[in-house]
Amino acid sequence: YVVLAPWVVHSMYSYITKDERERDLSNFLIFPFLLTRMLHNQIWISLSRYVTAKGKHRIVDKSIEFEQIDRERDWDDQILFNGTLFYLGNLTLNGGSHLPFWRTDGVIITILLHTGAVEFLYYWLHRALHHHFLYSRYHSHHHSSIVTEPITSVIHPFAEHIAYFTLFAIPLLTAVHTGTASVVSFAGYISYIDFMNNMGHCNFELVPERIFSIFPPLKYLMYTPSFHSLHHTQFRTNYSLFMPFYDYIYGTTDKATDKLHITSLLRQEEPPNVVHLTHLTTPESIYHTRLGFASLASRPYTSKWYFCLLWPVTFWSILVTWIYGKTFVVERNMFKNLKLQTWAIPKYKTQYFMQWQRESINKLIEQAVLEAEERGTKVLSLGLLNQGEELNGNGELYIRRHPELKVKLVDGSSLAVAVVLNSIPKETTQVALRGNLSKVAYSIAFILCRRGIQVATSHKDNFTRIKETLETKAQDSLVLTRSFAQQIWLVGDGLSEDEQLKASKGTIFVPFSQFPPKKVRKDCFYYNTPAMLTPKYLENVDSCENWLPRRVMSAWRIAGILHALEGWNVHECGNMMFDIDKVWQASLQQGFILPPCPQN
């Protein structure tokens, strides 16, 4: 971006300051065109991830992991590289500037040269790249992705990028040197390359079989996503760029091409065994979801300065969520034999505090419950942030309305309690209970008091409510105090910055809420919200769950998985709590462990 910026500034400055006759529209349009290409690619990324998560028309089932996301993080480098070369060509080539908007002869020349020269040369270049000498040094980088995403199409070593640009420049330079170039021929050809590249790597089939029946020669002129997917799984077949006729001519077409195309089209959505229900947190969180920016989703959520530059997109996404108003699939995973999906409610955190929004939120959740029931889902994890008693009684509302439900509703409180209890250092003798208390907090306080660990709270109402649940002997462990000397703080939503500033140096903040506290102190330790590190056999993990580190999953989400694995045929909603030790041991037996303690 730093390399490209001077070209962009010069282009805009020249267009604004020069006389109307001297202005070069083709030069000015390069930067908007680059932005359009990025938007085009991002739409394909989001669409591909959405469709493959649902399962309909998916081609390859293997998982995508963080290693692939990191390798494909810089997919926009290719666009920036092309942009720099476009500016250079516009400045230095005779006939490369002041292009007309349209020339029919130039468009025809571009089409003919691509169909002939580019496709032929690419086919043999591609076959050469699969020779062991070049493959091991260059092309293997691209083929590291067995399961492709749209951005996989442009992930190559720099030498390959130069080779491909040289190939694609043949029609463009010919048009320039013959004086037939136009804005449409340039932009149209590059957009065609982007579209076909993205489509070929999207991992779901979208080209209907009937169009090949209506016009059979089309199968030699246009490839399909399943055609190119076979190249990534078989390596030695289907070498063509976008037009497969050279594979048919030279006998390198994979025998499974037609069959895979049909089976992929016939594939239906997969009914999940376990559904985790979540929602958006902030307007900018849409970029951090798996359907947003892949590189951001692969790291714990943090706000970025450039989000403010994307406010038109952010505003548009808010409008879409309000108008669309329907739960959507965000992610799919596999855990042993369980098929997992994450569904998102199109509501933001702030809306959960609005009285007038509660009815619509509950309606969306209820619709998700009924959809899961209809699809034969075993467990629905109500991992909604801020669900609470006031909203739906920790999920009990839906059981009362639909007592015949077969899908088991799980709020995950029991495992959240177990995680917090086991996160407290073993030698602890006293803890402070701060912030807004919840079902999880009251259960934690109850267990700690019964164990003889002193629980200190500064709010009289909380003190009274907890004391009412304790037997006489355990009541002695509950104290009402204004002291801030405790080294272990169990904290929930509503913990103020002033309270944190009063904590002793080295205090450990252990959240029991689903949202982490804002980190104010650098001389204290902040634990994650209740969560556990997932075992390696949890598949297709390529994004972080909100602010949690990689492969760390919230206790509320894990609870649904455990419920299905253990075959617990009861709901966990309302005031119900499972045996904490039983839930904890079950999580350990299934391979979940506590993540490493964070540093201050």
XYZ file of C-alpha atoms in Angstrom:
600
model
C 0.000 0.000 0.000
C 2.908 2.338 0.718
C 4.406 1.590 -2.705
C 1.087 2.187 -4.464
C 0.096 5.340 -2.538
C 2.309 7.851 -4.472
C 0.864 6.632 -7.769
C -2.690 7.062 -6.458
C -2.015 10.544 -5.086
C -0.317 11.632 -8.329
C -3.206 10.267 -10.391
C -5.859 12.112 -8.381
C -3.831 15.327 -8.232
C -3.254 15.316 -11.994
C -6.903 14.692 -12.757
C -8.056 17.526 -10.485
C -5.479 20.145 -11.507
C -5.130 19.543 -15.246
C -7.264 21.117 -17.931
C -10.262 19.075 -19.041
C -8.618 18.238 -22.376
C -5.432 17.008 -20.694
C -7.132 14.853 -18.075
C -6.570 11.115 -18.404
C -9.705 9.307 -17.269
C -8.117 5.902 -17.793
C -5.331 6.802 -15.354
C -7.782 8.209 -12.800
C -9.931 5.032 -12.927
C -7.067 2.674 -12.022
C -7.445 3.184 -8.270
C -11.275 2.800 -8.170
C -10.833 -0.307 -10.305
C -8.362 -1.779 -7.793
C -10.848 -1.140 -4.982
C -13.563 -2.802 -7.050
C -11.338 -5.855 -7.513
C -10.800 -6.110 -3.745
C -14.532 -5.840 -3.122
C -15.188 -8.454 -5.814
C -12.755 -10.880 -4.175
C -14.162 -10.236 -0.690
C -17.701 -10.965 -1.891
C -16.502 -14.295 -3.252
C -14.705 -15.084 0.024
C -17.808 -14.375 2.114
C -20.107 -16.238 -0.280
C -17.842 -19.276 -0.424
C -17.528 -19.505 3.356
C -21.276 -19.109 3.827
C -22.249 -21.753 1.260
C -19.622 -24.301 2.304
C -20.583 -23.887 5.975
C -24.155 -24.843 5.086
C -22.903 -27.773 3.006
C -25.088 -27.407 -0.088
C -23.119 -28.094 -3.315
C -19.862 -28.338 -1.319
C -17.178 -30.188 -3.292
C -14.386 -31.125 -0.853
C -15.106 -31.932 2.804
C -11.592 -31.704 4.201
C -10.973 -28.994 6.751
C -9.291 -25.610 6.512
C -6.940 -24.748 9.364
C -5.081 -21.663 10.605
C -1.940 -22.618 8.671
C -3.776 -22.117 5.374
C -5.306 -18.821 6.512
C -1.874 -17.485 7.459
C -0.423 -18.591 4.144
C -3.207 -16.868 2.206
C -3.337 -13.739 4.355
C -1.725 -11.431 1.788
C -4.052 -12.178 -1.134
C -4.334 -8.456 -1.920
C -0.608 -8.270 -2.785
C -1.426 -9.446 -6.294
C -3.870 -6.571 -6.798
C -1.357 -4.027 -5.490
C 1.362 -5.474 -7.728
C -0.946 -5.273 -10.759
C -1.950 -1.727 -9.840
C 1.665 -0.570 -9.753
C 2.277 -2.113 -13.186
C -0.904 -0.496 -14.567
C 0.312 2.934 -13.466
C 3.763 2.256 -14.969
C 2.241 1.127 -18.247
C -0.076 4.123 -18.361
C 2.901 6.441 -17.859
C 5.498 4.817 -20.137
C 3.742 2.976 -22.982
C 2.773 4.713 -26.179
C -0.982 4.373 -26.421
C -1.246 3.368 -22.759
C -2.878 6.623 -21.640
C -6.012 8.578 -22.544
C -7.794 5.384 -23.501
C -11.315 5.610 -24.955
C -14.090 4.050 -22.915
C -15.004 1.473 -25.591
C -13.573 0.019 -28.786
C -15.205 -3.024 -30.322
C -12.109 -4.159 -32.239
C -10.014 -4.042 -29.066
C -12.527 -6.176 -27.159
C -12.551 -8.759 -29.987
C -8.732 -8.856 -30.121
C -8.579 -9.387 -26.333
C -11.072 -12.289 -26.497
C -9.313 -13.990 -29.411
C -5.832 -13.666 -27.909
C -6.988 -15.024 -24.557
C -8.767 -17.985 -26.143
C -5.790 -18.795 -28.330
C -2.437 -17.658 -27.023
C -3.076 -17.219 -23.278
C -4.966 -20.473 -22.723
C -2.439 -22.477 -24.765
C 0.645 -20.995 -23.138
C -0.862 -21.247 -19.645
C -1.660 -24.938 -20.138
C 1.967 -25.791 -20.942
C 3.341 -23.440 -18.300
C 1.106 -25.117 -15.749
C 2.240 -28.574 -16.779
C 5.852 -27.411 -16.530
C 5.190 -26.097 -13.013
C 4.130 -29.608 -12.038
C 7.546 -30.973 -13.002
C 9.240 -31.930 -9.736
C 12.028 -29.327 -10.211
C 9.639 -26.335 -10.504
C 6.889 -27.839 -8.346
C 9.081 -28.230 -5.274
C 10.538 -24.731 -5.660
C 7.430 -22.759 -6.678
C 4.040 -24.287 -7.437
C 3.810 -26.476 -4.325
C 3.100 -23.300 -2.356
C -0.207 -22.898 -4.202
C -1.040 -26.607 -3.900
C -0.525 -26.584 -0.142
C -4.257 -25.758 -0.063
C -6.093 -28.996 -0.812
C -9.387 -27.384 0.116
C -9.439 -24.147 -1.824
C -11.014 -20.799 -1.071
C -11.443 -18.020 -3.659
C -8.283 -16.259 -2.470
C -6.272 -19.457 -2.969
C -6.332 -18.575 -6.666
C -3.795 -15.753 -6.232
C -1.498 -17.332 -3.638
C 1.737 -17.953 -5.536
C 5.457 -17.216 -5.180
C 6.464 -13.892 -6.682
C 8.127 -15.514 -9.697
C 4.830 -17.156 -10.623
C 3.010 -13.841 -10.297
C 5.424 -12.330 -12.814
C 4.904 -15.255 -15.192
C 1.109 -15.056 -14.956
C 1.033 -11.290 -15.398
C 3.228 -11.645 -18.478
C 0.749 -14.147 -19.931
C -2.318 -12.038 -19.165
C -0.559 -8.948 -20.523
C -0.399 -10.442 -24.034
C -3.948 -9.335 -25.030
C -3.608 -6.030 -23.169
C -0.248 -5.027 -24.674
C -1.377 -6.121 -28.134
C -4.421 -3.880 -27.849
C -2.218 -0.984 -26.690
C 0.324 -1.373 -29.507
C -2.394 -1.717 -32.155
C -4.180 1.361 -30.857
C -7.372 -0.591 -30.068
C -7.187 -0.557 -26.259
C -10.059 0.813 -24.195
C -11.107 1.121 -20.574
C -13.707 -1.623 -21.065
C -11.267 -4.083 -22.669
C -8.785 -3.617 -19.816
C -11.260 -3.632 -16.915
C -13.443 -6.306 -18.490
C -10.559 -8.697 -19.127
C -9.080 -8.367 -15.638
C -12.565 -8.712 -14.085
C -13.108 -11.875 -16.152
C -9.830 -13.312 -14.841
C -10.798 -12.452 -11.242
C -14.286 -13.924 -11.627
C -13.097 -17.196 -13.149
C -10.242 -17.530 -10.651
C -12.572 -16.993 -7.691
C -15.238 -19.295 -9.087
C -12.749 -22.077 -9.794
C -11.480 -22.062 -6.210
C -14.738 -21.440 -4.290
C -15.238 -25.130 -3.311
C -18.944 -25.236 -4.132
C -20.551 -26.064 -7.444
C -22.742 -23.369 -8.962
C -22.638 -24.069 -12.719
C -25.900 -25.891 -13.603
C -25.633 -29.069 -15.659
C -28.400 -27.995 -18.040
C -26.326 -25.263 -19.684
C -23.928 -27.938 -20.980
C -26.914 -29.923 -22.236
C -28.311 -26.890 -24.035
C -24.931 -25.919 -25.528
C -22.525 -28.920 -25.335
C -19.438 -27.082 -26.719
C -19.522 -24.875 -23.617
C -17.865 -27.639 -21.575
C -14.693 -26.989 -23.611
C -14.888 -23.214 -23.193
C -15.678 -22.830 -19.459
C -14.497 -24.827 -16.520
C -16.452 -25.420 -13.304
C -15.412 -25.264 -9.636
C -15.518 -29.078 -9.444
C -13.280 -29.317 -12.560
C -10.514 -27.249 -10.961
C -11.061 -28.792 -7.531
C -9.958 -32.125 -9.008
C -6.681 -30.493 -10.015
C -6.041 -29.611 -6.359
C -6.910 -33.098 -5.100
C -5.372 -35.179 -7.939
C -2.502 -32.817 -8.975
C -1.839 -34.434 -12.380
C -5.081 -33.655 -14.203
C -7.195 -30.664 -15.302
C -4.336 -28.234 -15.998
C -6.330 -25.736 -18.080
C -6.730 -22.097 -17.098
C -10.437 -21.365 -17.657
C -11.146 -23.231 -20.914
C -10.715 -27.020 -20.608
C -10.342 -27.842 -24.316
C -6.565 -28.294 -24.065
C -7.060 -30.917 -21.337
C -9.398 -32.763 -23.703
C -6.944 -32.373 -26.618
C -3.923 -33.645 -24.693
C -5.759 -36.284 -22.629
C -5.252 -34.772 -19.163
C -8.927 -34.429 -18.232
C -9.716 -36.233 -14.994
C -12.087 -39.167 -15.510
C -14.158 -38.096 -12.490
C -14.849 -34.594 -13.847
C -18.440 -35.116 -15.030
C -19.390 -37.329 -12.083
C -18.068 -34.884 -9.477
C -19.887 -32.009 -11.158
C -23.227 -33.839 -10.910
C -22.739 -35.173 -7.363
C -21.729 -31.729 -6.105
C -24.850 -30.154 -7.629
C -27.058 -32.818 -6.044
C -25.552 -32.395 -2.591
C -27.957 -30.902 -0.058
C -27.446 -28.963 3.166
C -26.114 -30.992 6.064
C -28.305 -31.256 9.169
C -26.039 -30.437 12.136
C -25.928 -32.561 15.287
C -25.034 -29.583 17.476
C -25.794 -25.904 16.888
C -24.127 -23.068 18.779
C -26.208 -19.904 18.792
C -24.407 -16.585 19.017
C -24.855 -13.000 17.880
C -22.876 -10.016 16.641
C -21.230 -7.900 19.314
C -20.442 -4.501 17.773
C -21.155 -3.120 14.278
C -17.481 -3.672 13.414
C -17.608 -7.294 14.580
C -19.049 -8.237 11.175
C -15.495 -7.943 9.817
C -14.221 -10.348 12.449
C -16.745 -13.099 11.763
C -15.709 -15.990 9.577
C -17.827 -14.500 6.788
C -15.936 -11.206 7.045
C -12.190 -10.720 6.668
C -10.514 -14.115 6.904
C -7.241 -12.748 8.289
C -9.025 -10.794 11.044
C -11.263 -13.721 11.930
C -8.171 -15.890 12.416
C -6.961 -13.682 15.281
C -8.575 -12.594 18.578
C -10.917 -9.660 18.100
C -9.444 -6.200 18.496
C -10.720 -2.946 17.060
C -8.662 -1.595 14.143
C -8.096 2.056 13.229
C -9.069 1.472 9.609
C -12.567 0.308 10.568
C -13.564 3.983 10.621
C -12.688 4.198 6.910
C -15.111 1.366 6.233
C -18.104 3.122 7.808
C -20.186 2.959 4.578
C -19.783 -0.827 4.537
C -20.446 -1.008 8.277
C -23.616 1.049 7.925
C -24.732 -1.086 4.985
C -24.190 -4.282 7.015
C -26.274 -2.861 9.880
C -29.112 -2.131 7.442
C -28.885 -5.630 5.989
C -29.057 -7.277 9.429
C -32.060 -5.141 10.372
C -33.905 -5.736 7.096
C -32.916 -9.384 6.583
C -33.567 -10.203 10.217
C -32.886 -13.929 9.961
C -30.413 -16.253 11.632
C -27.537 -17.245 9.344
C -24.867 -19.959 9.374
C -21.390 -18.708 10.221
C -19.211 -21.773 10.686
C -19.110 -25.562 10.513
C -16.835 -27.918 12.445
C -16.393 -31.628 12.999
C -15.751 -33.191 16.403
C -15.296 -36.935 16.160
C -18.577 -37.983 14.485
C -20.514 -34.840 15.405
C -21.357 -32.221 12.796
C -21.249 -28.785 14.415
C -22.582 -25.475 13.150
C -22.543 -21.941 14.519
C -25.598 -19.794 13.786
C -25.620 -16.031 14.317
C -28.584 -13.903 15.370
C -28.472 -10.578 13.443
C -28.547 -8.472 16.608
C -25.830 -6.483 18.362
C -24.848 -6.410 22.026
C -26.430 -3.015 22.679
C -29.803 -4.230 21.416
C -29.981 -6.781 24.229
C -30.213 -3.914 26.726
C -33.150 -2.287 24.895
C -36.532 -3.200 26.318
C -38.282 -2.722 22.964
C -35.868 -5.133 21.256
C -36.467 -8.087 23.568
C -39.550 -9.383 21.807
C -37.872 -9.436 18.389
C -34.724 -11.044 19.849
C -36.745 -13.762 21.557
C -38.655 -14.343 18.334
C -35.397 -14.841 16.411
C -34.068 -17.243 19.045
C -37.351 -19.162 19.084
C -37.281 -19.455 15.287
C -33.730 -20.819 15.500
C -34.844 -23.372 18.122
C -37.722 -24.542 15.923
C -35.491 -24.717 12.849
C -32.989 -26.850 14.759
C -35.879 -29.074 15.887
C -37.102 -29.439 12.313
C -33.624 -30.376 11.061
C -33.177 -33.081 13.687
C -30.479 -31.327 15.684
C -29.599 -33.073 18.950
C -28.391 -30.077 20.972
C -28.812 -26.321 20.631
C -26.288 -24.376 22.682
C -27.847 -21.101 23.784
C -24.483 -19.399 23.966
C -26.025 -16.004 23.380
C -24.140 -13.208 25.031
C -26.245 -11.426 27.633
C -29.111 -13.951 27.395
C -29.916 -13.623 31.099
C -33.020 -14.106 33.177
C -34.706 -10.885 32.109
C -34.557 -11.776 28.412
C -35.719 -15.393 28.353
C -35.073 -16.927 31.760
C -31.797 -18.468 30.615
C -33.666 -20.263 27.823
C -36.507 -21.611 29.961
C -39.022 -19.500 28.010
C -38.686 -21.682 24.911
C -39.158 -24.932 26.844
C -42.369 -23.593 28.387
C -43.666 -22.581 24.969
C -42.627 -25.855 23.322
C -42.596 -28.616 25.960
C -42.458 -31.315 23.258
C -39.025 -30.237 21.989
C -36.677 -33.094 21.104
C -33.673 -30.835 20.621
C -32.011 -30.225 23.980
C -31.412 -26.611 24.944
C -28.164 -25.997 26.822
C -27.132 -22.668 28.341
C -23.702 -23.996 29.350
C -23.705 -22.517 32.839
C -22.513 -25.693 34.536
C -19.323 -25.951 32.504
C -18.717 -22.205 32.828
C -18.842 -22.611 36.614
C -16.478 -25.596 36.442
C -13.970 -23.669 34.308
C -13.937 -20.676 36.660
C -13.559 -22.851 39.746
C -10.634 -24.725 38.208
C -9.017 -21.474 37.055
C -8.718 -20.210 40.614
C -5.225 -20.950 42.036
C -5.251 -23.944 44.385
C -3.873 -22.067 47.398
C -6.611 -19.412 47.304
C -8.364 -18.740 50.618
C -10.440 -15.676 49.688
C -11.900 -14.121 46.530
C -13.756 -10.951 45.666
C -17.008 -11.138 43.703
C -17.448 -8.011 41.559
C -19.683 -6.815 38.734
C -23.215 -7.836 37.844
C -23.987 -11.290 39.217
C -25.587 -14.027 37.136
C -26.661 -17.643 37.421
C -23.008 -18.623 36.946
C -21.773 -16.187 39.618
C -24.258 -17.325 42.257
C -23.326 -20.965 41.666
C -19.621 -20.163 41.953
C -20.171 -18.269 45.217
C -22.307 -21.097 46.587
C -19.647 -23.754 45.886
C -16.731 -21.651 47.150
C -18.504 -20.878 50.425
C -19.271 -24.554 50.939
C -15.553 -25.272 50.408
C -14.653 -22.797 53.124
C -13.173 -20.174 50.787
C -14.095 -16.649 51.807
C -16.212 -14.816 49.222
C -16.273 -11.043 49.614
C -18.863 -8.832 47.933
C -19.419 -5.112 48.262
C -23.122 -5.055 47.291
C -25.666 -5.719 50.007
C -28.319 -7.092 47.625
C -25.887 -9.646 46.246
C -24.770 -10.543 49.748
C -28.352 -11.144 50.877
C -29.297 -13.215 47.836
C -26.242 -15.470 48.063
C -26.655 -15.905 51.821
C -30.228 -17.149 51.372
C -28.952 -20.125 49.336
C -26.322 -21.187 51.893
C -26.656 -23.469 54.853
C -25.702 -21.950 58.229
C -22.158 -23.301 58.327
C -21.290 -22.021 54.841
C -22.717 -18.542 55.569
C -19.632 -17.740 57.622
C -17.544 -17.761 54.419
C -19.598 -14.975 52.851
C -18.615 -11.438 53.864
C -19.865 -7.972 53.017
C -16.906 -5.620 52.741
C -15.599 -2.538 50.984
C -12.049 -3.885 51.020
C -10.147 -4.283 47.740
C -7.263 -6.309 49.195
C -8.247 -9.701 47.732
C -5.740 -11.032 45.165
C -8.343 -13.060 43.237
C -11.266 -11.163 41.724
C -14.131 -13.028 40.078
C -15.644 -10.416 37.803
C -18.700 -10.010 35.590
C -20.229 -7.383 33.356
C -20.408 -3.954 34.948
C -16.958 -4.005 36.546
C -15.919 -0.351 36.529
C -12.504 1.107 35.798
C -12.510 2.767 39.231
C -12.899 -0.613 40.917
C -10.002 -2.040 38.915
C -7.780 0.889 39.865
C -8.399 0.127 43.539
C -7.228 -3.473 43.197
C -3.871 -4.464 44.665
C -0.856 -4.896 42.437
C -0.721 -8.414 40.984
C -4.455 -9.002 41.339
C -5.822 -11.781 39.130
C -9.092 -10.940 37.351
C -11.059 -14.104 36.487
C -14.207 -13.334 34.443
C -17.349 -15.403 34.918
C -19.215 -13.399 32.259
C -19.238 -13.948 28.507
C -17.697 -10.518 27.882
C -14.206 -9.749 29.209
C -13.594 -6.653 31.334
C -11.778 -3.728 29.800
C -8.108 -4.077 30.748
C -7.120 -1.029 32.790
C -4.193 -2.282 34.860
C -0.849 -3.313 33.386
C 0.389 -4.608 36.726
C -2.421 -7.159 37.084
C -3.349 -10.419 35.362
C -6.473 -10.798 33.212
C -7.733 -14.320 32.505
C -9.880 -15.224 29.527
C -13.625 -15.497 29.845
C -14.595 -19.108 30.742
C -13.074 -21.184 27.949
C -11.009 -24.280 27.219
C -8.413 -25.322 24.674
C -9.884 -27.715 22.119
C -8.319 -31.069 21.189
C -6.604 -31.433 17.823
C -9.350 -33.633 16.422
C -11.748 -30.697 16.370
C -11.646 -30.044 12.618
C -12.122 -27.033 10.339
C -11.044 -24.474 12.919
C -9.838 -21.424 10.998
C -11.244 -18.532 13.027
C -11.139 -17.273 16.604
C -14.215 -17.078 18.771
C -14.476 -13.362 19.445
C -11.560 -12.298 21.706
C -10.375 -15.826 22.567
C -7.015 -17.156 21.299
C -6.745 -19.683 18.500
C -8.396 -23.062 19.137
C -9.778 -21.826 22.454
C -13.540 -22.233 22.718
C -15.974 -20.697 25.179
C -17.376 -22.946 27.894
C -20.921 -22.177 26.732
C -20.104 -23.521 23.275
C -18.219 -26.589 24.540
C -21.158 -27.439 26.799
C -23.346 -28.180 23.785
C -20.711 -30.507 22.313
C -20.346 -32.368 25.636
C -24.115 -32.693 25.926
C -24.270 -34.505 22.584
C -21.140 -36.624 23.157
C -22.273 -37.792 26.590
C -25.856 -38.395 25.446
C -27.413 -36.323 28.229
C -31.089 -36.374 27.340
C -32.186 -33.352 29.398
C -32.266 -29.584 28.989
C -29.888 -27.279 30.869
C -31.899 -24.085 31.093
C -33.542 -21.820 33.628
C -32.235 -22.480 37.125
C -31.036 -26.008 36.342
C -27.384 -26.797 37.054
C -25.646 -30.104 36.380
C -23.207 -31.820 38.722
C -20.169 -29.539 38.337
C -17.579 -32.269 38.929
C -19.315 -34.584 36.456
C -19.342 -31.923 33.741
C -15.705 -31.033 34.403
C -14.514 -34.636 34.217
C -16.496 -35.164 31.016
C -14.768 -32.190 29.391
C -11.321 -33.515 30.344
C -12.137 -37.005 29.083
C -13.167 -35.559 25.717
C -9.794 -33.832 25.366
C -10.572 -30.264 26.446
C -8.069 -28.590 28.776
C -7.628 -25.190 30.388
C -5.615 -22.769 28.233
C -2.294 -21.444 29.582
C -2.668 -18.669 32.143
C -2.165 -15.239 30.527
C 0.664 -12.913 31.443
C 0.031 -9.402 32.711
